[in-house]
mmCIF file of C-alpha atoms in Angstrom:
data_model
loop_
_atom_site.group_PDB
_atom_site.id
_atom_site.type_symbol
_atom_site.label_atom_id
_atom_site.label_comp_id
_atom_site.label_asym_id
_atom_site.label_seq_id
_atom_site.Cartn_x
_atom_site.Cartn_y
_atom_site.Cartn_z
ATOM 1 C CA MET H 1 167.236 93.825 85.430
ATOM 2 C CA ASP H 2 169.318 94.643 81.886
ATOM 3 C CA TYR H 3 168.827 98.036 79.792
ATOM 4 C CA LEU H 4 168.702 98.963 76.593
ATOM 5 C CA GLU H 5 171.664 101.790 75.352
ATOM 6 C CA LEU H 6 169.865 103.853 72.439
ATOM 7 C CA ASP H 7 171.814 105.433 70.464
ATOM 8 C CA LEU H 8 169.727 108.567 69.556
ATOM 9 C CA ARG H 9 171.797 110.304 66.309
ATOM 10 C CA GLU H 10 169.360 109.456 63.823
ATOM 11 C CA ILE H 11 165.309 110.397 64.094
ATOM 12 C CA PRO H 12 163.263 107.420 64.352
ATOM 13 C CA LYS H 13 160.613 106.187 62.820
ATOM 14 C CA ILE H 14 157.140 104.953 64.614
ATOM 15 C CA SER H 15 155.407 101.819 63.023
ATOM 16 C CA LEU H 16 152.472 101.578 65.749
ATOM 17 C CA ALA H 17 151.396 103.236 68.856
ATOM 18 C CA HIS H 18 148.225 102.694 70.526
ATOM 19 C CA TYR H 19 146.296 102.093 74.044
ATOM 20 C CA TYR H 20 145.534 98.430 74.759
ATOM 21 C CA CYS H 21 143.080 96.878 77.104
ATOM 22 C CA SER H 22 141.672 93.262 77.731
ATOM 23 C CA ASP H 23 140.518 90.736 80.623
ATOM 24 C CA TYR H 24 143.223 88.437 79.294
ATOM 25 C CA TYR H 25 146.251 88.435 76.922
ATOM 26 C CA ASP H 26 149.252 86.716 75.889
ATOM 27 C CA SER H 27 151.750 87.689 73.082
ATOM 28 C CA GLY H 28 152.950 83.719 72.773
ATOM 29 C CA LEU H 29 156.902 83.807 71.914
ATOM 30 C CA ARG H 30 156.858 86.403 69.856
ATOM 31 C CA SER H 31 160.105 89.056 68.274
ATOM 32 C CA MET H 32 159.217 92.646 67.443
ATOM 33 C CA MET H 33 160.487 94.409 64.203
ATOM 34 C CA GLY H 34 161.461 97.607 66.024
ATOM 35 C CA ILE H 35 162.196 98.818 69.464
ATOM 36 C CA GLU H 36 158.961 98.532 72.125
ATOM 37 C CA VAL H 37 157.852 100.668 75.141
ATOM 38 C CA MET H 38 155.257 100.426 77.350
ATOM 39 C CA TYR H 39 153.744 101.715 80.164
ATOM 40 C CA THR H 40 150.872 99.845 82.538
ATOM 41 C CA LYS H 41 147.778 102.030 83.101
ATOM 42 C CA LYS H 42 146.060 99.022 85.203
ATOM 43 C CA GLY H 43 146.602 95.826 85.530
ATOM 44 C CA LYS H 44 149.763 93.321 85.920
ATOM 45 C CA LEU H 45 151.674 91.972 82.898
ATOM 46 C CA ASN H 46 154.712 89.292 83.271
ATOM 47 C CA THR H 47 157.093 89.190 80.878
ATOM 48 C CA LYS H 48 160.192 87.146 80.060
ATOM 49 C CA ILE H 49 162.779 87.988 77.871
ATOM 50 C CA LYS H 50 166.357 86.310 77.937
ATOM 51 C CA ASN H 51 167.319 86.226 81.066
ATOM 52 C CA ASN H 52 164.784 88.809 82.869
ATOM 53 C CA GLN H 53 161.921 87.738 84.002
ATOM 54 C CA PHE H 54 159.433 90.742 85.611
ATOM 55 C CA VAL H 55 155.727 91.191 86.419
ATOM 56 C CA MET H 56 154.823 94.757 84.604
ATOM 57 C CA GLU H 57 152.637 96.809 87.020
ATOM 58 C CA PRO H 58 150.577 100.205 87.041
ATOM 59 C CA GLY H 59 152.825 102.805 86.735
ATOM 60 C CA ASP H 60 156.275 100.886 85.396
ATOM 61 C CA VAL H 61 157.589 101.420 81.730
ATOM 62 C CA SER H 62 159.732 98.726 79.854
ATOM 63 C CA VAL H 63 161.253 99.041 76.811
ATOM 64 C CA LEU H 64 162.042 95.471 74.413
ATOM 65 C CA PRO H 65 164.975 95.557 72.232
ATOM 66 C CA LEU H 66 164.153 94.663 68.549
ATOM 67 C CA TYR H 67 164.371 90.979 67.581
ATOM 68 C CA GLU H 68 164.680 89.601 70.792
ATOM 69 C CA PRO H 69 162.415 86.676 71.205
ATOM 70 C CA HIS H 70 159.899 87.067 74.637
ATOM 71 C CA ARG H 71 156.737 86.295 75.854
ATOM 72 C CA MET H 72 153.697 88.396 77.939
ATOM 73 C CA VAL H 73 151.067 87.009 80.010
ATOM 74 C CA THR H 74 148.043 89.316 82.112
ATOM 75 C CA GLU H 75 148.113 88.442 85.403
ATOM 76 C CA GLY H 76 144.234 88.507 86.231
ATOM 77 C CA PRO H 77 141.603 90.656 84.259
ATOM 78 C CA ASP H 78 140.974 94.466 83.670
ATOM 79 C CA PHE H 79 144.182 95.037 81.956
ATOM 80 C CA GLY H 80 145.544 98.173 79.941
ATOM 81 C CA GLN H 81 148.197 99.454 78.755
ATOM 82 C CA TYR H 82 150.482 102.025 76.342
ATOM 83 C CA ALA H 83 152.324 100.807 73.684
ATOM 84 C CA VAL H 84 155.055 102.425 70.788
ATOM 85 C CA GLU H 85 156.909 100.371 68.338
ATOM 86 C CA PHE H 86 159.605 102.334 66.327
ATOM 87 C CA TRP H 87 162.806 101.813 64.502
ATOM 88 C CA VAL H 88 165.861 103.947 64.206
ATOM 89 C CA GLN H 89 169.009 103.647 62.367
ATOM 90 C CA GLY H 90 172.674 103.187 64.908
ATOM 91 C CA ASP H 91 173.868 101.298 67.547
ATOM 92 C CA HIS H 92 171.162 99.541 70.096
ATOM 93 C CA ARG H 93 172.214 96.730 72.613
ATOM 94 C CA GLN H 94 171.280 95.318 75.431
ATOM 95 C CA ILE H 95 173.541 95.706 78.795
ATOM 96 C CA THR H 96 173.286 94.545 82.003
ATOM 97 C CA GLU H 97 172.289 96.839 85.466
ATOM 98 C CA GLU H 98 176.624 96.450 86.287
ATOM 99 C CA GLU H 99 177.203 98.217 82.931
ATOM 100 C CA PHE H 100 174.840 100.539 83.396
ATOM 101 C CA SER H 101 175.713 101.571 86.682
ATOM 102 C CA TYR H 102 179.509 102.200 85.157
ATOM 103 C CA HIS H 103 178.152 104.100 82.143
ATOM 104 C CA ALA H 104 175.627 106.276 84.662
ATOM 105 C CA MET H 105 178.568 107.122 87.487
ATOM 106 C CA THR H 106 180.894 108.026 84.138
ATOM 107 C CA MET H 107 178.221 110.770 83.172
ATOM 108 C CA LEU H 108 177.396 111.762 86.491
ATOM 109 C CA ARG H 109 181.636 112.615 87.368
ATOM 110 C CA GLN H 110 182.860 113.599 83.960
ATOM 111 C CA GLY H 111 180.023 116.102 83.225
ATOM 112 C CA GLU H 112 180.913 118.481 80.254
ATOM 113 C CA LYS H 113 183.732 115.919 79.377
ATOM 114 C CA ALA H 114 180.913 113.106 78.910
ATOM 115 C CA ARG H 115 179.624 114.676 76.055
ATOM 116 C CA GLU H 116 181.683 113.561 73.584
ATOM 117 C CA ILE H 117 181.797 109.877 74.813
ATOM 118 C CA TYR H 118 177.899 109.456 75.181
ATOM 119 C CA HIS H 119 176.728 112.145 72.209
ATOM 120 C CA GLY H 120 173.277 110.472 71.657
ATOM 121 C CA LYS H 121 173.120 107.959 74.031
ATOM 122 C CA LEU H 122 169.926 107.147 75.807
ATOM 123 C CA TYR H 123 169.920 104.048 78.667
ATOM 124 C CA LEU H 124 166.120 102.639 78.642
ATOM 125 C CA PRO H 125 165.053 99.752 81.508
ATOM 126 C CA PHE H 126 163.873 96.770 80.686
ATOM 127 C CA CYS H 127 161.438 97.262 83.376
ATOM 128 C CA SER H 128 161.305 100.067 86.147
ATOM 129 C CA ASN H 129 159.069 102.084 88.001
ATOM 130 C CA VAL H 130 160.640 105.767 87.211
ATOM 131 C CA GLY H 131 158.564 107.686 89.555
ATOM 132 C CA ILE H 132 157.124 109.888 86.762
ATOM 133 C CA GLY H 133 154.391 107.768 85.446
ATOM 134 C CA SER H 134 151.477 110.788 85.170
ATOM 135 C CA VAL H 135 154.307 112.545 82.746
ATOM 136 C CA VAL H 136 155.105 109.227 80.535
ATOM 137 C CA GLU H 137 151.199 108.746 80.092
ATOM 138 C CA GLY H 138 151.226 112.153 79.103
ATOM 139 C CA PHE H 139 153.421 111.730 76.276
ATOM 140 C CA PHE H 140 151.701 108.365 75.286
ATOM 141 C CA GLN H 141 148.114 110.356 74.923
ATOM 142 C CA ASP H 142 149.568 113.388 72.995
ATOM 143 C CA MET H 143 151.883 111.088 70.755
ATOM 144 C CA ILE H 144 149.002 108.218 69.750
ATOM 145 C CA LYS H 145 146.837 111.401 68.770
ATOM 146 C CA GLU H 146 149.479 113.082 67.027
ATOM 147 C CA TYR H 147 149.751 109.806 65.405
ATOM 148 C CA THR H 148 146.708 108.255 64.704
ATOM 149 C CA THR H 149 144.489 111.571 63.412
ATOM 150 C CA TYR H 150 147.000 112.217 60.946
ATOM 151 C CA SER H 151 146.919 116.172 61.494
ATOM 152 C CA PRO H 152 149.862 118.527 59.608
ATOM 153 C CA CYS H 153 152.764 117.439 60.604
ATOM 154 C CA GLY H 154 151.208 114.590 62.905
ATOM 155 C CA ASP H 155 154.010 112.107 62.178
ATOM 156 C CA SER H 156 156.951 115.181 62.814
ATOM 157 C CA ALA H 157 155.238 115.986 66.334
ATOM 158 C CA ALA H 158 154.798 112.144 67.561
ATOM 159 C CA VAL H 159 158.381 112.065 67.037
ATOM 160 C CA SER H 160 159.259 114.904 69.105
ATOM 161 C CA LEU H 161 157.178 113.521 71.727
ATOM 162 C CA LEU H 162 158.512 110.236 71.918
ATOM 163 C CA LEU H 163 162.161 111.533 71.739
ATOM 164 C CA GLN H 164 160.807 114.276 74.809
ATOM 165 C CA MET H 165 159.551 110.605 76.720
ATOM 166 C CA LEU H 166 162.397 108.531 75.653
ATOM 167 C CA LEU H 167 164.907 111.524 76.768
ATOM 168 C CA THR H 168 162.695 111.695 80.163
ATOM 169 C CA ILE H 169 162.918 108.008 80.873
ATOM 170 C CA SER H 170 166.924 108.258 80.283
ATOM 171 C CA ARG H 171 167.251 110.425 82.876
ATOM 172 C CA SER H 172 164.816 109.656 85.125
ATOM 173 C CA GLU H 173 167.268 106.322 85.429
ATOM 174 C CA ILE H 174 170.233 108.277 85.572
ATOM 175 C CA ALA H 175 168.474 110.625 88.737
ATOM 176 C CA ARG H 176 167.426 107.392 91.148
ATOM 177 C CA TYR H 177 171.168 105.876 89.989
ATOM 178 C CA SER H 178 173.085 108.992 91.283
ATOM 179 C CA GLN H 179 170.495 108.785 94.421
ATOM 180 C CA GLN H 180 171.017 105.871 95.048
ATOM 181 C CA ALA H 181 174.761 106.118 94.799
ATOM 182 C CA GLU H 182 174.411 109.336 97.305
ATOM 183 C CA GLU H 183 172.511 107.258 100.188
ATOM 184 C CA HIS H 184 175.240 104.290 99.973
ATOM 185 C CA ARG H 185 178.071 107.155 100.161
ATOM 186 C CA TYR H 186 175.857 107.950 103.607
ATOM 187 C CA SER H 187 175.344 105.095 104.512
ATOM 188 C CA HIS H 188 179.633 104.272 104.448
ATOM 189 C CA SER H 189 180.263 107.055 106.109
ATOM 190 C CA THR H 190 177.899 106.691 108.509
ATOM 191 C CA ILE H 191 178.685 103.189 109.305
ATOM 192 C CA GLU H 192 182.533 103.948 109.199
ATOM 193 C CA GLN H 193 181.569 106.695 112.102
ATOM 194 C CA VAL H 194 179.878 104.257 113.991
ATOM 195 C CA ILE H 195 182.301 101.772 113.809
ATOM 196 C CA MET H 196 185.346 104.110 115.236
ATOM 197 C CA TYR H 197 182.819 105.364 117.874
ATOM 198 C CA VAL H 198 182.192 101.819 119.290
ATOM 199 C CA SER H 199 185.844 101.310 118.913
ATOM 200 C CA GLU H 200 186.657 104.092 121.182
ATOM 201 C CA HIS H 201 183.865 103.985 123.606
ATOM 202 C CA TYR H 202 182.896 100.578 124.046
ATOM 203 C CA GLY H 203 183.319 101.194 127.702
ATOM 204 C CA GLN H 204 181.086 104.390 128.254
ATOM 205 C CA ILE H 205 178.289 103.008 125.822
ATOM 206 C CA GLU H 206 175.087 102.738 127.915
ATOM 207 C CA SER H 207 172.832 101.861 124.784
ATOM 208 C CA ILE H 208 172.131 102.244 121.218
ATOM 209 C CA ARG H 209 171.083 105.477 121.814
ATOM 210 C CA ASP H 210 174.017 106.513 122.740
ATOM 211 C CA ILE H 211 175.540 106.026 119.416
ATOM 212 C CA ALA H 212 172.992 107.049 117.273
ATOM 213 C CA SER H 213 173.052 110.298 119.083
ATOM 214 C CA HIS H 214 176.750 110.869 117.779
ATOM 215 C CA VAL H 215 175.915 109.987 114.327
ATOM 216 C CA GLY H 216 172.547 112.198 114.519
ATOM 217 C CA LEU H 217 170.293 109.292 113.979
ATOM 218 C CA ASN H 218 167.256 107.904 115.072
ATOM 219 C CA ALA H 219 167.992 104.746 116.958
ATOM 220 C CA SER H 220 165.921 102.320 115.474
ATOM 221 C CA TYR H 221 166.938 103.634 111.738
ATOM 222 C CA LEU H 222 170.648 103.480 112.677
ATOM 223 C CA GLY H 223 169.950 99.443 113.945
ATOM 224 C CA THR H 224 168.150 99.060 110.553
ATOM 225 C CA LEU H 225 171.065 100.964 108.819
ATOM 226 C CA PHE H 226 173.940 99.085 110.198
ATOM 227 C CA LYS H 227 172.136 95.733 109.471
ATOM 228 C CA ARG H 228 171.902 96.259 106.177
ATOM 229 C CA GLN H 229 175.113 97.407 105.459
ATOM 230 C CA THR H 230 176.934 95.028 107.245
ATOM 231 C CA GLY H 231 174.625 92.044 108.094
ATOM 232 C CA ILE H 232 175.110 91.855 111.748
ATOM 233 C CA SER H 233 173.156 93.863 114.127
ATOM 234 C CA LEU H 234 174.762 96.947 115.932
ATOM 235 C CA VAL H 235 174.043 95.221 119.367
ATOM 236 C CA SER H 236 175.740 92.300 117.875
ATOM 237 C CA TYR H 237 178.776 94.168 116.527
ATOM 238 C CA LEU H 238 178.852 96.381 120.085
ATOM 239 C CA ASN H 239 178.594 92.777 121.943
ATOM 240 C CA ARG H 240 181.708 91.340 119.651
ATOM 241 C CA THR H 241 184.099 94.511 120.230
ATOM 242 C CA ARG H 242 183.354 94.362 124.085
ATOM 243 C CA VAL H 243 183.797 90.512 124.414
ATOM 244 C CA SER H 244 187.115 91.199 121.809
ATOM 245 C CA TRP H 245 188.734 93.458 124.689
ATOM 246 C CA ALA H 246 187.801 91.274 127.267
ATOM 247 C CA LYS H 247 189.708 88.787 125.843
ATOM 248 C CA MET H 248 192.862 90.678 125.642
ATOM 249 C CA LEU H 249 192.265 92.228 129.499
ATOM 250 C CA LEU H 250 191.743 88.061 130.159
ATOM 251 C CA GLU H 251 195.574 87.392 128.825
ATOM 252 C CA ALA H 252 196.589 90.026 130.580
ATOM 253 C CA GLY H 253 195.518 88.669 133.709
ATOM 254 C CA GLU H 254 195.600 91.488 135.329
ATOM 255 C CA LEU H 255 192.395 92.587 136.553
ATOM 256 C CA SER H 256 189.690 90.151 137.496
ATOM 257 C CA CYS H 257 186.366 88.869 135.849
ATOM 258 C CA GLN H 258 184.283 91.765 137.648
ATOM 259 C CA GLU H 259 186.762 94.491 136.989
ATOM 260 C CA ILE H 260 186.784 93.811 133.176
ATOM 261 C CA ALA H 261 183.153 93.491 132.751
ATOM 262 C CA THR H 262 182.627 96.985 134.328
ATOM 263 C CA ALA H 263 185.844 98.135 131.797
ATOM 264 C CA VAL H 264 184.295 96.741 128.985
ATOM 265 C CA GLY H 265 181.181 98.490 129.714
ATOM 266 C CA VAL H 266 178.826 96.135 131.678
ATOM 267 C CA PRO H 267 179.058 96.550 135.276
ATOM 268 C CA ASN H 268 176.765 93.095 135.968
ATOM 269 C CA SER H 269 179.295 90.609 135.882
ATOM 270 C CA TYR H 270 176.871 87.723 135.821
ATOM 271 C CA TYR H 271 175.129 89.042 132.620
ATOM 272 C CA PHE H 272 178.779 89.463 131.022
ATOM 273 C CA SER H 273 179.521 86.228 131.781
ATOM 274 C CA THR H 274 176.643 84.873 129.913
ATOM 275 C CA LEU H 275 177.443 86.956 127.025
ATOM 276 C CA PHE H 276 181.089 86.069 126.667
ATOM 277 C CA LYS H 277 180.130 82.446 126.770
ATOM 278 C CA LYS H 278 177.429 82.871 124.314
ATOM 279 C CA HIS H 279 180.554 84.240 121.746
ATOM 280 C CA THR H 280 183.173 82.429 123.038
ATOM 281 C CA GLY H 281 181.685 79.324 124.067
ATOM 282 C CA MET H 282 183.416 79.122 126.980
ATOM 283 C CA THR H 283 183.414 81.520 130.228
ATOM 284 C CA MET H 284 185.648 83.511 131.270
ATOM 285 C CA LEU H 285 187.533 81.828 133.915
ATOM 286 C CA GLU H 286 188.130 79.021 131.569
ATOM 287 C CA PHE H 287 189.152 81.482 128.945
ATOM 288 C CA ALA H 288 191.546 82.903 131.505
ATOM 289 C CA ARG H 289 193.088 79.176 132.474
ATOM 290 C CA ILE H 290 194.102 78.394 129.090
ATOM 291 C CA SER H 291 195.140 82.040 127.903
ATOM 292 C CA ARG H 292 197.498 82.315 130.427
#
């Protein structure tokens, strides 16, 4: 999903702020004269813009750049959405998720130094459920009230609310990236611990619970985490490790098949022979003959 990098060192000007509801809506192919921010209250909205296609659902926030052709069509009846369109002087450009990740990482790592580089810049998702739906909806309600009732200083109040909302959305996206990065670092560290433990204790491991206990996790959760990070199951990895060591012991020719099976942690030699053939395509005896 792409992002809009927005330079907000100038005060924006709101051209439209409203709540829209309908049983059916098709925008046709259109482009906006300003930047549009939307919050879906109910229903679904299929949206296609450049290389991005997504469905906005309740709680989703979407930001569309100006002049970029796009089309939006409701999916089913009873659709409701808040929207604000605004214009701002300064740079604004479409960036990829990879570019956003780089900028978010730089801001988080450089801290105070990042102020000079990113002064005035916000990063807004084309579509995201930022987890702050009620806060965003509150901003929209107050902004629309100020913009449409022509109260004293209403325009300025609406712009102030818009700026607060954009800042909140941008900060939420950066916080989401930070949380995902931390989870990835934690997962990577855990997998490294698992791999080290298996390589050193494959002969003593009786079940996946032994590995899970070593890293302090539930066995089921560890299995899911390992598969997601490595692409293979933890049981399969353990078996592959055992087979690899068994092959080296067979090549050495000093132990029997029963002794090798016990040494790698599978006392049942018949079961391990089946496992060995599954991974190598030959029995232990066949492998021993061709390797000597």
